[in-house]
Amino acid sequence: MDIGFSPEEMRFREQCRDWLHANIPAEIRPLDAADAIDFDKHWQRQLFDAGWAGINWPTDYGGRGLSIVQQVIWLEEYAKAHAPWIGANFVGINHGGPTLILNASEEQKAFHLPQILKGEAIWCQGFSEPGAGSDLAGIQTRGRIDGDELVINGSKIWTSFAHVADWQELVLRTEDGSRRHAGLSWVICDMHAPGITIRPIRKMSGQTEFAEVFYDDVRIPLNNVVGGLGNGWKVAMSTLSFERGTGFIADQVKQSEEIAELISKARANGMINNDHIADQLAQMRAEVAALRAMTYRNISEVVRTGQPGPEASIIRLFTAELGQRLERMAVLLLGEVILDFAYGDDNAVHDYLRGFASTIAGGTAQIQRDIIGERLLGLPKSR
Amino acid sequence: MDLTPDEDQMALQTATNDWCRAHMPLAEARSRPEGLWQQLEMMGWVGMTAPAMDLDHPTEALVFAELGRFLAPVALLSSAVAARWTKFDGKVALALAGTDNIRLFDSHNATHALGLFDANIGSVNIDADCETRRSLDLSTSIAHLQSNPPVETINDPRAALHLQLLVAAFSVGCADAARDMAADYATLRQQFDRPIGWFQSLKHICSDMAVRAAVARSQLYYAACALQAGESDAAFHVTAAKRLADQAALDNGRANIQVHGGIGMTDEASPHLCLKRAHLLQFLAPAESRILLAVSP
Ligand SMILES: Cc1cc2nc3c(=O)[nH]c(=O)nc-3n(C[C@H](O)[C@H](O)[C@H](O)COP(=O)(O)OP(=O)(O)OC[C@H]3O[C@@H](n4cnc5c(N)ncnc54)[C@H](O)[C@@H]3O)c2cc1C
């Protein structure tokens, strides 16, 4: 075991740092998806042109074909440099693309992957429905097969970036009378197709970033099914494993910067003399260090065995809850200043309100605990 | 960078675990047999940290976490540090310098005791007539040194970090043991016609135990590597490991009792052994908040 990086990796780190230093946009990323979309696309294109998009994606589809350790180094430097959130590119880069790499046909990959990397195609995720949240197998949106097309009816909700997206990971029921996990398909849905209506929804933190999506006789070619008709559950699970599995790498660095800032703030305003606060800060400093260790352990496991260890689900839950405790501490240190918050503000109060998502989106903390208990500890399945 | 054990390390881990399972079961920690220490010496666990053995800290941490999982005698900790940093070999008792006096653990047949004195590792002579009895942790004896003996200290701060790292490894093992005991029981014990682990309120107690244990173990590995590499922030990382490991051992120790219900708080069942061990480890080379809050760790 060792925590050092090879000379080659250190050179790579320097290249990342130098490029980021010279190229991070001076402009601040707007909060609303509709205002941010041009910014997001432009920044993604810039990343692609400089070779920083898809660092560990196959070269055939526009990636760099480098190692996962190099991908981690990039994400670490990215967070350290306070580079902007990839925003609307989040779904395509973090789980849409990886799902296609694993499950899609050559034709689908060749068409979509380069567009994702270049920021030309924005993706969104149509999994959740009003009646199917934690219980994803309760999906009711239907696709009737008509010749070489699917005719889609139903609705999705909480779809992040739906109103600015070009494509959607759409999971729907393609087999009449099928129940639960059977009869579902994972389909690439064209968000510009006739029959789609989108109602954006505002969050309690102010921004309008997700939406409800209605499908009224929407026609999508059968060719757009990924991984085969009726295999939607399996493909969706691979999407979720990417969604739950990779996001934490950047969080780990962000949280380490945050805790250092919180400690100096508490020193400056004297609140560090409150033993309870000092103790919580010390605890979180230790936990943030452990999060990096856990991330490295997980990455080492991928390098060694080709897949993340079962502890990936632990990292995700721990990151989410630690993040929320940091956000709570930040507003505690602010005191009554939090009352000045107004929609549109991009500050600690905003982060605190927005951060409630981290134990809800992509599987709630309760569902994550079920997964840890059942898959890691072998406890009986409750659902 | 690689924070997973390599093949040799995994083999050593498994061998340690197998031996402990066969010869030093956790359930017997309520009263360890007389001859156990000789067996540990014969197997090489006692002298393995001597400079001549050239064992690295990560490997040591892995082995001590396994020993800790079976609530191995705590004199292994003091003897390991003594073997590396002092002229004593063989059994060295564990000393805890408190505010009132010095407590000694596992002092049977030992002529010296080692522990932290202020911030440094130090050792003291043990009086022959020192009276011993059982401690809260039933696996070990406790004695109070009445006099104020001269302390021979080692001024190298790495010695203190070495002790802190090994204690953290013991705590990680202890946290693992409680987690596994709870998960096993939650699978076996039936109420309302199903295993109690089916109920989420119990399942999630167990999941949180798994999270705490994984967090602590990860930081233990990182800290061991940082100490081995002589990194400037090694003290920070070892302190963080100790804090998280103590907490995991204590919290898992308590949670395990809750998962067991009535049997969990009896003397005859094992859960209390883990909790009591966690309370002992908590006072050994404790993690200082000051180090965790330092401006640049
Ligand atoms: C900011 C944000 C962005 C999102 N983006 C997307 C997106 O882009 N695409 C998409 O498809 N979805 C998205 N989601 C939806 C998200 O995946 C769901 O909100 C989530 O899975 C929970 O479903 P639900 O909201 O229906 O809550 P419910 O499932 O109704 O849960 C309500 C409460 O009940 C608990 N609960 C439910 N079932 C159980 C159980 N079996 N045991 C114990 N507790 C249980 C939950 O933990 C929760 O506390 C997003 C959500 C948020 C908040």
XYZ file of C-alpha atoms and ligand atoms in Angstrom:
733
model
C 0.000 0.000 0.000
C 1.208 3.488 -0.696
C -0.232 6.957 -1.180
C 2.327 8.284 -3.651
C 1.776 8.990 -7.357
C 4.130 8.000 -10.180
C 6.285 10.670 -11.889
C 4.073 10.329 -14.961
C 0.951 10.903 -12.859
C 2.544 13.892 -11.192
C 3.384 15.396 -14.565
C -0.205 14.803 -15.629
C -1.390 16.565 -12.476
C 0.769 19.555 -13.305
C -0.643 19.730 -16.826
C -4.181 19.689 -15.418
C -3.320 22.408 -12.938
C -1.603 24.635 -15.505
C -4.395 24.370 -18.019
C -7.127 24.999 -15.456
C -5.239 27.965 -14.060
C -5.037 29.572 -17.487
C -8.526 28.678 -18.725
C -11.116 28.797 -15.968
C -13.821 31.224 -17.099
C -13.884 34.518 -15.250
C -17.652 34.586 -15.633
C -19.677 32.880 -12.885
C -21.954 30.024 -13.978
C -25.597 31.213 -13.851
C -27.844 29.235 -11.487
C -30.929 28.621 -13.646
C -30.571 25.824 -16.181
C -32.035 27.969 -18.984
C -29.543 30.780 -18.334
C -26.613 28.406 -17.871
C -27.048 26.232 -20.928
C -24.857 28.319 -23.268
C -22.201 28.612 -20.598
C -22.284 24.841 -19.973
C -22.050 23.924 -23.658
C -19.273 26.358 -24.335
C -17.212 25.213 -21.339
C -17.658 21.540 -22.235
C -16.475 22.276 -25.781
C -13.433 24.054 -24.413
C -12.673 21.052 -22.185
C -13.044 18.719 -25.151
C -10.810 20.766 -27.448
C -8.073 20.776 -24.826
C -8.351 17.011 -24.292
C -9.943 17.042 -20.838
C -13.269 15.438 -21.762
C -13.671 11.679 -21.402
C -10.192 11.162 -19.977
C -10.831 7.459 -19.393
C -13.362 6.957 -22.215
C -12.281 4.830 -25.207
C -10.423 6.771 -27.908
C -12.756 5.379 -30.611
C -15.516 7.645 -29.367
C -13.499 10.784 -28.764
C -12.136 9.901 -25.317
C -8.477 9.958 -24.275
C -8.253 6.288 -23.257
C -6.234 7.118 -20.132
C -6.387 5.455 -16.716
C -8.987 5.936 -14.016
C -6.246 7.283 -11.747
C -5.643 10.057 -14.268
C -9.377 10.734 -14.345
C -9.278 11.065 -10.549
C -6.286 13.404 -10.710
C -8.138 15.599 -13.200
C -11.243 15.730 -10.994
C -9.129 16.554 -7.937
C -7.384 19.407 -9.687
C -10.684 20.534 -11.186
C -12.217 20.892 -7.733
C -9.099 22.476 -6.250
C -9.092 25.090 -8.989
C -12.756 25.908 -8.235
C -13.645 25.212 -11.852
C -17.368 25.573 -12.622
C -19.801 22.682 -12.161
C -20.351 20.861 -15.467
C -24.068 21.579 -14.981
C -26.294 20.438 -17.841
C -23.548 18.082 -19.078
C -23.770 16.175 -15.817
C -26.103 13.393 -16.997
C -24.366 12.726 -20.319
C -20.844 12.781 -18.905
C -21.433 11.041 -15.574
C -23.932 8.308 -16.399
C -25.553 8.588 -19.859
C -22.246 8.179 -21.694
C -20.909 5.416 -19.426
C -24.225 3.512 -19.779
C -23.945 3.714 -23.568
C -20.299 2.590 -23.494
C -21.361 -0.501 -21.552
C -24.678 -1.374 -23.211
C -25.247 0.394 -26.537
C -24.739 -0.755 -30.147
C -21.726 0.434 -32.136
C -23.989 2.712 -34.127
C -25.531 4.290 -31.025
C -22.113 4.816 -29.449
C -20.574 6.300 -32.581
C -23.462 8.744 -32.923
C -23.952 9.885 -29.336
C -20.683 9.636 -27.419
C -18.681 12.264 -29.345
C -21.614 14.690 -29.106
C -21.751 14.228 -25.341
C -18.026 14.864 -24.972
C -18.183 17.980 -27.148
C -21.110 19.468 -25.235
C -23.200 19.358 -28.407
C -25.886 17.082 -27.003
C -27.413 17.607 -23.566
C -28.894 14.566 -21.837
C -31.433 14.140 -19.074
C -32.609 11.178 -17.042
C -36.248 10.047 -17.235
C -36.494 7.421 -14.527
C -38.692 8.813 -11.712
C -42.437 9.172 -12.087
C -45.087 10.589 -9.798
C -45.915 7.023 -8.741
C -42.417 5.551 -9.012
C -39.723 7.199 -6.898
C -37.850 4.958 -4.495
C -39.940 2.161 -5.956
C -38.560 2.549 -9.457
C -40.057 -0.757 -10.629
C -43.467 0.897 -10.350
C -42.881 2.702 -13.673
C -46.099 3.168 -15.675
C -45.044 5.257 -18.671
C -45.743 3.006 -21.662
C -44.314 2.440 -25.100
C -46.546 0.581 -27.547
C -44.733 -1.032 -30.467
C -46.064 0.177 -33.802
C -44.051 -1.108 -36.773
C -40.489 0.048 -36.209
C -41.507 2.702 -33.710
C -42.474 3.014 -30.057
C -45.492 5.185 -29.292
C -45.006 6.659 -25.850
C -47.580 7.879 -23.336
C -47.182 8.832 -19.691
C -45.133 11.225 -17.584
C -41.834 11.591 -15.734
C -40.969 13.932 -12.894
C -37.891 15.521 -11.249
C -36.094 15.254 -14.586
C -33.054 17.499 -14.122
C -32.283 19.697 -17.142
C -35.275 18.301 -19.105
C -36.144 21.746 -20.470
C -32.687 22.263 -21.977
C -31.980 18.672 -23.003
C -31.726 17.102 -26.452
C -31.840 13.435 -25.400
C -33.181 11.441 -22.516
C -32.389 8.144 -20.797
C -36.025 7.038 -20.772
C -37.060 3.909 -18.893
C -40.561 2.764 -19.756
C -42.845 -0.259 -19.934
C -42.747 -1.799 -23.416
C -44.535 -5.066 -22.628
C -48.271 -4.934 -22.145
C -49.419 -6.292 -18.809
C -45.842 -6.728 -17.512
C -45.177 -6.067 -13.853
C -42.359 -4.672 -11.730
C -38.833 -5.274 -13.115
C -39.963 -7.242 -16.163
C -41.052 -5.721 -19.460
C -39.142 -2.444 -19.085
C -36.848 -0.929 -21.713
C -34.140 1.746 -21.626
C -34.659 4.023 -24.619
C -32.874 7.039 -26.089
C -35.692 9.567 -26.331
C -35.445 12.649 -28.548
C -36.532 15.539 -26.323
C -37.473 17.603 -29.382
C -39.957 14.996 -30.663
C -43.570 16.133 -31.154
C -45.890 15.262 -28.255
C -43.438 16.120 -25.450
C -44.500 18.861 -23.023
C -42.205 20.102 -20.284
C -43.217 21.918 -17.090
C -40.134 23.273 -15.262
C -40.203 23.115 -11.440
C -38.499 25.545 -9.062
C -36.464 24.297 -6.088
C -36.569 25.744 -2.561
C -33.045 27.068 -3.232
C -34.473 29.237 -6.025
C -33.294 27.769 -9.296
C -35.424 26.073 -11.909
C -33.378 23.054 -12.749
C -35.692 20.080 -12.964
C -39.060 19.519 -14.605
C -42.093 17.353 -15.173
C -42.227 15.759 -18.639
C -45.436 14.613 -20.358
C -45.503 12.212 -23.323
C -48.492 12.284 -25.621
C -48.200 9.761 -28.490
C -44.483 10.478 -28.828
C -42.918 8.379 -31.615
C -39.378 7.062 -31.106
C -37.624 4.581 -33.451
C -37.273 1.066 -32.006
C -33.625 1.395 -32.974
C -33.225 3.703 -29.999
C -33.672 0.910 -27.466
C -30.398 0.287 -25.600
C -29.442 -3.195 -24.452
C -32.471 -4.905 -26.013
C -36.256 -4.683 -25.560
C -37.353 -5.839 -22.137
C -33.862 -5.467 -20.598
C -34.519 -1.985 -19.242
C -34.143 -2.868 -15.582
C -30.660 -4.278 -16.068
C -29.519 -1.298 -18.134
C -31.102 1.129 -15.636
C -29.181 -0.522 -12.802
C -25.923 0.049 -14.657
C -26.925 3.709 -15.098
C -27.585 4.001 -11.361
C -24.270 2.380 -10.509
C -22.505 5.082 -12.537
C -24.711 7.796 -11.075
C -24.085 6.597 -7.535
C -20.484 5.625 -8.134
C -18.446 8.407 -9.690
C -19.818 11.711 -8.476
C -18.041 11.475 -5.147
C -14.527 11.956 -6.488
C -14.899 15.703 -6.902
C -16.935 16.035 -3.685
C -14.056 14.643 -1.706
C -11.785 17.556 -2.696
C -14.544 20.143 -2.430
C -15.317 19.019 1.094
C -11.689 19.189 2.110
C -11.534 22.831 0.980
C -14.828 23.544 2.717
C -13.795 22.199 6.093
C -10.570 24.233 6.015
C -12.591 27.365 5.242
C -15.113 26.624 7.985
C -12.347 26.224 10.549
C -10.771 29.548 9.643
C -14.187 31.245 9.689
C -14.907 29.812 13.140
C -11.510 31.058 14.288
C -12.181 34.519 12.864
C -15.602 34.950 14.458
C -14.617 33.307 17.737
C -17.145 30.497 17.489
C -14.310 27.986 17.671
C -14.217 28.712 21.411
C -17.527 26.940 21.677
C -16.424 23.394 22.557
C -19.352 21.829 20.807
C -18.543 23.603 17.542
C -14.812 22.910 17.854
C -15.555 19.245 18.405
C -17.813 19.027 15.362
C -15.217 20.776 13.219
C -12.480 18.421 14.393
C -14.731 15.466 13.680
C -15.528 16.646 10.169
C -11.860 17.365 9.450
C -11.091 13.745 10.310
C -14.039 12.509 8.270
C -13.071 14.503 5.206
C -9.599 12.942 5.407
C -11.185 9.503 5.682
C -13.369 10.222 2.676
C -10.280 10.761 0.547
C -8.782 7.559 1.917
C -11.989 5.689 1.130
C -12.098 7.149 -2.387
C -8.500 6.113 -3.018
C -9.242 2.660 -1.671
C -12.164 2.341 -4.012
C -10.171 3.540 -7.013
C -7.327 1.168 -6.111
C -9.890 -1.619 -6.095
C -11.006 -0.643 -9.607
C -7.397 -0.629 -10.803
C -6.726 -3.999 -9.185
C -9.901 -5.890 -10.064
C -11.585 -3.908 -12.825
C -14.593 -2.967 -10.699
C -15.364 -0.895 -7.628
C -15.619 -2.801 -4.348
C -18.945 -3.268 -2.602
C -18.036 -0.346 -0.395
C -18.923 2.134 -3.172
C -22.431 2.326 -1.698
C -20.916 3.310 1.646
C -18.939 6.147 0.063
C -22.033 7.542 -1.569
C -24.089 7.609 1.664
C -21.196 8.931 3.734
C -20.357 11.689 1.225
C -23.979 12.833 1.084
C -24.438 13.017 4.832
C -21.033 14.551 5.498
C -21.750 17.153 2.819
C -24.999 18.065 4.528
C -23.316 18.389 7.916
C -20.717 20.719 6.387
C -23.471 22.794 4.804
C -25.327 22.973 8.118
C -22.173 24.073 9.901
C -21.618 26.792 7.298
C -25.028 28.334 7.980
C -24.602 27.897 11.731
C -21.434 29.991 11.515
C -23.310 32.637 9.519
C -25.893 33.243 12.236
C -28.883 35.449 11.422
C -27.283 36.533 8.138
C -29.052 33.526 6.598
C -32.296 35.497 6.864
C -31.042 37.831 4.128
C -31.184 35.021 1.547
C -33.125 35.712 -1.639
C -33.701 33.509 -4.713
C -30.809 34.019 -7.081
C -28.169 34.263 -4.339
C -25.283 31.868 -4.852
C -23.870 31.438 -1.351
C -23.684 29.122 1.667
C -27.433 29.401 2.319
C -28.096 28.404 -1.269
C -25.762 25.426 -0.929
C -27.458 24.421 2.304
C -30.934 24.472 0.754
C -29.816 22.793 -2.433
C -27.877 20.186 -0.479
C -31.054 18.497 0.739
C -30.986 16.778 -2.647
C -27.925 14.722 -1.812
C -29.847 12.325 0.450
C -32.856 12.211 -1.941
C -31.743 12.261 -5.595
C -30.332 9.093 -7.153
C -31.756 6.939 -4.335
C -32.598 8.254 -0.871
C -30.403 7.710 2.189
C -32.952 5.169 3.392
C -32.681 3.182 0.169
C -28.864 3.403 0.337
C -28.961 1.966 3.856
C -31.105 -0.904 2.589
C -28.530 -1.569 -0.106
C -25.630 -1.569 2.380
C -27.476 -3.842 4.797
C -28.580 -6.275 2.123
C -25.626 -6.377 -0.276
C -22.735 -5.820 2.136
C -23.982 -7.417 5.323
C -26.238 -10.042 3.758
C -29.349 -9.070 5.729
C -32.702 -10.249 4.350
C -34.313 -8.126 1.641
C -37.154 -5.944 2.892
C -38.523 -4.941 -0.495
C -1.138 5.196 -5.151
C -2.721 1.951 -4.017
C -4.760 1.646 -0.844
C -5.632 -2.018 -1.163
C -3.561 -4.775 0.458
C -1.342 -6.682 -1.976
C -1.351 -10.474 -2.211
C 1.258 -11.030 0.509
C -0.560 -8.695 2.832
C -3.877 -10.383 2.177
C -2.318 -13.772 2.856
C -0.916 -12.519 6.161
C -4.292 -11.005 7.033
C -6.050 -14.307 6.359
C -3.461 -16.321 8.243
C -3.776 -14.017 11.263
C -7.548 -14.260 11.156
C -7.468 -18.059 10.865
C -5.094 -18.427 13.769
C -7.104 -16.098 15.981
C -10.352 -17.848 15.162
C -8.858 -21.198 16.152
C -6.773 -20.183 19.179
C -8.073 -16.907 20.535
C -11.855 -16.756 19.988
C -13.466 -13.467 20.875
C -15.927 -15.085 23.275
C -13.015 -16.115 25.497
C -11.913 -12.525 25.922
C -13.904 -12.485 29.174
C -11.118 -14.571 30.652
C -8.026 -15.304 28.619
C -6.193 -18.538 29.446
C -2.801 -18.292 31.176
C -0.816 -19.779 28.313
C -2.092 -17.459 25.609
C 0.805 -15.028 25.774
C 3.356 -17.800 25.229
C 1.404 -18.920 22.182
C 1.354 -15.371 20.825
C 5.105 -15.164 21.351
C 5.652 -18.472 19.634
C 3.583 -17.382 16.652
C 5.732 -14.267 16.322
C 3.009 -11.668 16.965
C 4.975 -10.205 19.861
C 8.309 -9.549 18.214
C 7.058 -8.780 14.713
C 7.631 -5.034 14.998
C 11.300 -5.329 16.020
C 13.572 -3.314 13.698
C 15.213 -6.493 12.416
C 11.837 -7.732 11.078
C 11.577 -4.673 8.842
C 7.784 -4.756 8.780
C 6.119 -1.698 7.243
C 3.336 0.220 8.997
C 0.571 -0.661 6.504
C 1.214 -4.387 6.966
C 1.382 -3.911 10.718
C -1.928 -2.041 10.680
C -3.570 -4.879 8.751
C -2.317 -7.504 11.190
C -3.229 -5.500 14.286
C -6.721 -4.862 12.946
C -7.152 -8.650 12.694
C -5.769 -9.177 16.203
C -8.036 -6.384 17.423
C -11.042 -8.082 15.845
C -10.569 -10.927 18.347
C -9.912 -8.561 21.254
C -6.312 -9.774 21.514
C -4.397 -8.914 24.714
C -3.640 -5.189 24.899
C -0.040 -5.833 25.964
C 0.530 -6.678 22.302
C 0.287 -2.940 21.655
C 2.853 -1.871 24.236
C 5.116 -4.822 23.441
C 5.055 -3.956 19.732
C 6.069 -0.349 20.350
C 8.685 -1.490 22.880
C 10.146 -3.944 20.378
C 10.586 -1.137 17.845
C 11.709 1.723 20.042
C 13.229 0.360 23.285
C 15.697 -2.242 24.390
C 12.927 -4.417 25.878
C 11.752 -7.460 24.056
C 9.093 -9.917 25.125
C 6.114 -8.909 27.176
C 5.826 -5.253 28.126
C 2.688 -4.184 29.983
C 0.588 -1.258 28.839
C 0.749 1.931 30.912
C -1.900 4.630 31.019
C -0.734 7.798 32.763
C -3.899 9.378 34.101
C -4.566 12.503 36.080
C -4.557 10.586 39.370
C -1.966 7.853 38.921
C -0.557 5.348 36.458
C -2.709 2.372 35.484
C -1.115 -0.794 34.189
C -2.818 -3.334 31.966
C -1.768 -6.929 31.285
C 1.133 -6.627 33.714
C 1.297 -10.332 34.589
C 4.870 -11.580 34.125
C 6.039 -8.216 32.808
C 8.901 -6.251 34.376
C 8.211 -3.030 32.484
C 5.253 -1.075 31.187
C 5.088 1.312 28.248
C 2.671 4.068 27.378
C 2.294 7.765 26.625
C 3.690 10.183 29.184
C 2.653 13.680 28.159
C 3.299 13.516 24.442
C 6.104 10.980 24.485
C 6.396 7.248 24.738
C 7.880 6.294 28.082
C 8.502 3.170 30.087
C 8.481 2.434 33.802
C 9.577 -0.404 36.070
C 6.805 -2.464 37.570
C 6.930 -3.000 41.379
C 6.881 -6.633 42.259
C 4.156 -6.107 44.877
C 1.759 -4.263 42.594
C -1.785 -5.530 43.224
C -3.805 -6.523 40.147
C -7.496 -7.193 39.518
C -9.845 -7.419 36.531
C -10.426 -4.193 34.615
C -13.651 -3.022 32.962
C -12.275 -4.817 29.889
C -12.448 -8.329 31.306
C -9.676 -9.578 29.018
C -7.052 -7.649 30.943
C -5.896 -7.070 34.488
C -5.530 -3.585 35.875
C -3.110 -2.331 38.522
C -2.487 1.103 40.001
C 1.097 2.214 40.494
C 1.100 3.936 43.878
C 4.531 5.531 43.717
C 5.669 8.045 41.115
C 8.289 5.969 39.313
C 10.989 7.435 37.089
C 9.932 7.407 33.443
C 12.402 6.681 30.699
C 11.116 8.562 27.676
C 11.769 8.274 23.967
C 11.908 11.678 22.388
C 11.156 10.626 18.835
C 7.532 11.675 18.078
C 7.230 8.777 15.632
C 7.179 6.365 18.564
C 4.011 7.977 19.932
C 2.432 7.929 16.477
C 3.351 4.277 16.174
C 1.409 3.468 19.344
C -1.512 5.614 18.215
C -1.621 3.837 14.866
C -1.611 0.369 16.413
C -4.314 1.276 18.927
C -6.396 2.677 16.048
C -5.924 -0.647 14.248
C -7.174 -2.498 17.346
C -10.206 -0.181 17.440
C -10.940 -0.780 13.764
C -10.880 -4.518 14.417
C -13.129 -4.061 17.436
C -15.617 -2.029 15.353
C -15.602 -4.763 12.687
C -16.248 -7.443 15.284
C -19.287 -5.619 16.668
C -20.631 -5.008 13.152
C -20.313 -8.670 12.176
C -21.795 -9.895 15.441
C -24.803 -7.617 14.935
C -25.304 -8.611 11.294
C -25.077 -12.323 12.157
C -27.572 -11.998 14.957
C -29.949 -9.910 12.827
C -29.960 -12.715 10.254
C -30.513 -15.517 12.784
C -32.882 -14.147 15.387
C -36.548 -14.388 14.359
C -39.459 -12.308 15.594
C -42.830 -11.779 13.926
C -41.968 -14.826 11.778
C -38.979 -13.246 10.086
C -35.346 -12.420 10.814
C -35.145 -9.153 12.746
C -32.704 -7.858 10.079
C -35.688 -7.668 7.748
C -36.938 -4.679 9.760
C -35.391 -1.535 8.403
C -34.965 0.136 11.752
C -32.607 -2.707 12.635
C -31.105 -3.117 9.190
C -30.169 0.554 9.119
C -28.493 0.364 12.531
C -26.324 -2.365 10.986
C -25.701 -0.361 7.798
C -24.476 2.565 9.867
C -22.109 0.217 11.674
C -20.743 -0.824 8.276
C -20.274 2.816 7.274
C -18.388 3.705 10.465
C -16.141 0.665 10.152
C -15.335 1.364 6.488
C -14.593 5.029 7.145
C -12.252 4.216 10.020
C -10.467 1.426 8.162
C -9.868 3.615 5.117
C -8.306 6.346 7.207
C -6.229 3.752 9.072
C -4.700 2.601 5.775
C -3.995 6.158 4.692
C -2.448 7.030 8.050
C -0.238 3.928 7.984
C 1.046 4.887 4.525
C 1.602 8.510 5.569
C 3.594 7.425 8.631
C 5.571 4.928 6.583
C 6.441 7.545 3.957
C 7.372 10.097 6.626
C 4.849 12.599 5.253
C 4.762 15.949 7.026
C 1.045 15.531 7.766
C 1.432 12.016 9.189
C 0.506 13.175 12.709
C -2.722 14.658 11.392
C -3.660 11.491 9.553
C -2.841 9.178 12.453
C -4.855 11.405 14.801
C -7.794 11.375 12.384
C -7.559 7.584 12.152
C -7.537 7.256 15.923
C -10.533 9.513 16.383
C -12.652 7.761 13.756
C -11.597 4.307 14.924
C -12.428 5.060 18.567
C -15.790 6.367 17.561
C -16.538 3.423 15.315
C -15.599 0.996 18.090
C -17.691 2.799 20.711
C -20.737 3.468 18.531
C -20.701 -0.004 16.995
C -20.193 -1.467 20.459
C -23.337 0.218 21.728
C -25.377 -0.457 18.574
C -24.497 -4.156 18.729
C -26.049 -4.398 22.191
C -29.257 -2.773 20.953
C -29.479 -5.185 18.019
C -29.219 -8.120 20.439
C -32.000 -6.968 22.751
C -32.078 -8.540 26.243
C -29.341 -11.082 25.671
C -27.147 -8.221 24.471
C -26.738 -6.781 27.915
C -25.919 -9.994 29.715
C -22.523 -11.037 30.963
C -22.796 -14.376 29.183
C -23.230 -12.934 25.669
C -20.290 -11.310 23.888
C -21.493 -7.830 22.848
C -20.349 -6.182 26.077
C -16.813 -7.454 25.487
C -16.497 -5.267 22.377
C -17.966 -2.209 24.063
C -15.727 -2.550 27.103
C -12.657 -3.012 24.925
C -13.634 0.135 23.001
C -13.744 2.075 26.250
C -10.233 0.949 27.122
C -8.817 1.782 23.673
C -10.438 5.205 23.777
C -8.059 6.299 26.564
C -4.896 5.017 24.888
C -3.066 7.658 22.827
C -6.307 9.639 22.447
C -6.877 11.814 19.384
C -6.352 15.501 20.118
C -8.769 17.979 18.523
C -5.975 20.542 18.497
C -4.133 18.553 15.845
C -7.267 18.086 13.768
C -8.030 21.806 13.866
C -4.494 23.004 13.051
C -4.367 25.521 10.215
C -2.188 23.392 7.977
C -2.205 19.753 8.989
C -32.660 17.590 -7.009
C -33.213 16.330 -7.562
C -32.910 15.964 -8.847
C -33.443 14.800 -9.384
N -33.161 14.494 -10.693
C -33.729 13.398 -11.240
C -33.513 13.106 -12.617
O -32.813 13.832 -13.327
N -34.113 12.024 -13.151
C -34.899 11.187 -12.400
O -35.383 10.213 -12.936
N -35.129 11.445 -11.090
C -34.575 12.518 -10.500
N -34.812 12.804 -9.170
C -35.761 11.971 -8.440
C -35.173 11.095 -7.362
O -34.521 9.990 -7.906
C -36.329 10.703 -6.440
O -36.766 11.884 -5.797
C -35.928 9.699 -5.398
O -35.634 8.457 -5.968
C -37.015 9.519 -4.329
O -38.266 9.300 -4.882
P -39.523 10.177 -4.422
O -39.155 11.600 -4.568
O -40.696 9.687 -5.151
O -39.673 9.899 -2.891
P -40.407 8.638 -2.226
O -39.903 7.390 -2.840
O -41.862 8.858 -2.189
O -39.831 8.748 -0.762
C -40.374 9.572 0.264
C -39.713 9.178 1.567
O -40.020 7.814 1.860
C -38.857 7.060 2.030
N -39.059 5.714 1.525
C -39.609 5.323 0.352
N -39.573 3.986 0.229
C -38.976 3.520 1.345
C -38.632 2.225 1.822
N -38.851 1.111 1.111
N -38.029 2.143 3.017
C -37.772 3.244 3.754
N -38.052 4.475 3.363
C -38.654 4.620 2.171
C -37.799 7.801 1.246
O -36.487 7.506 1.719
C -38.182 9.242 1.492
O -37.666 9.655 2.724
C -34.285 13.965 -8.608
C -34.576 14.332 -7.295
C -34.062 15.498 -6.775
C -34.404 15.858 -5.362
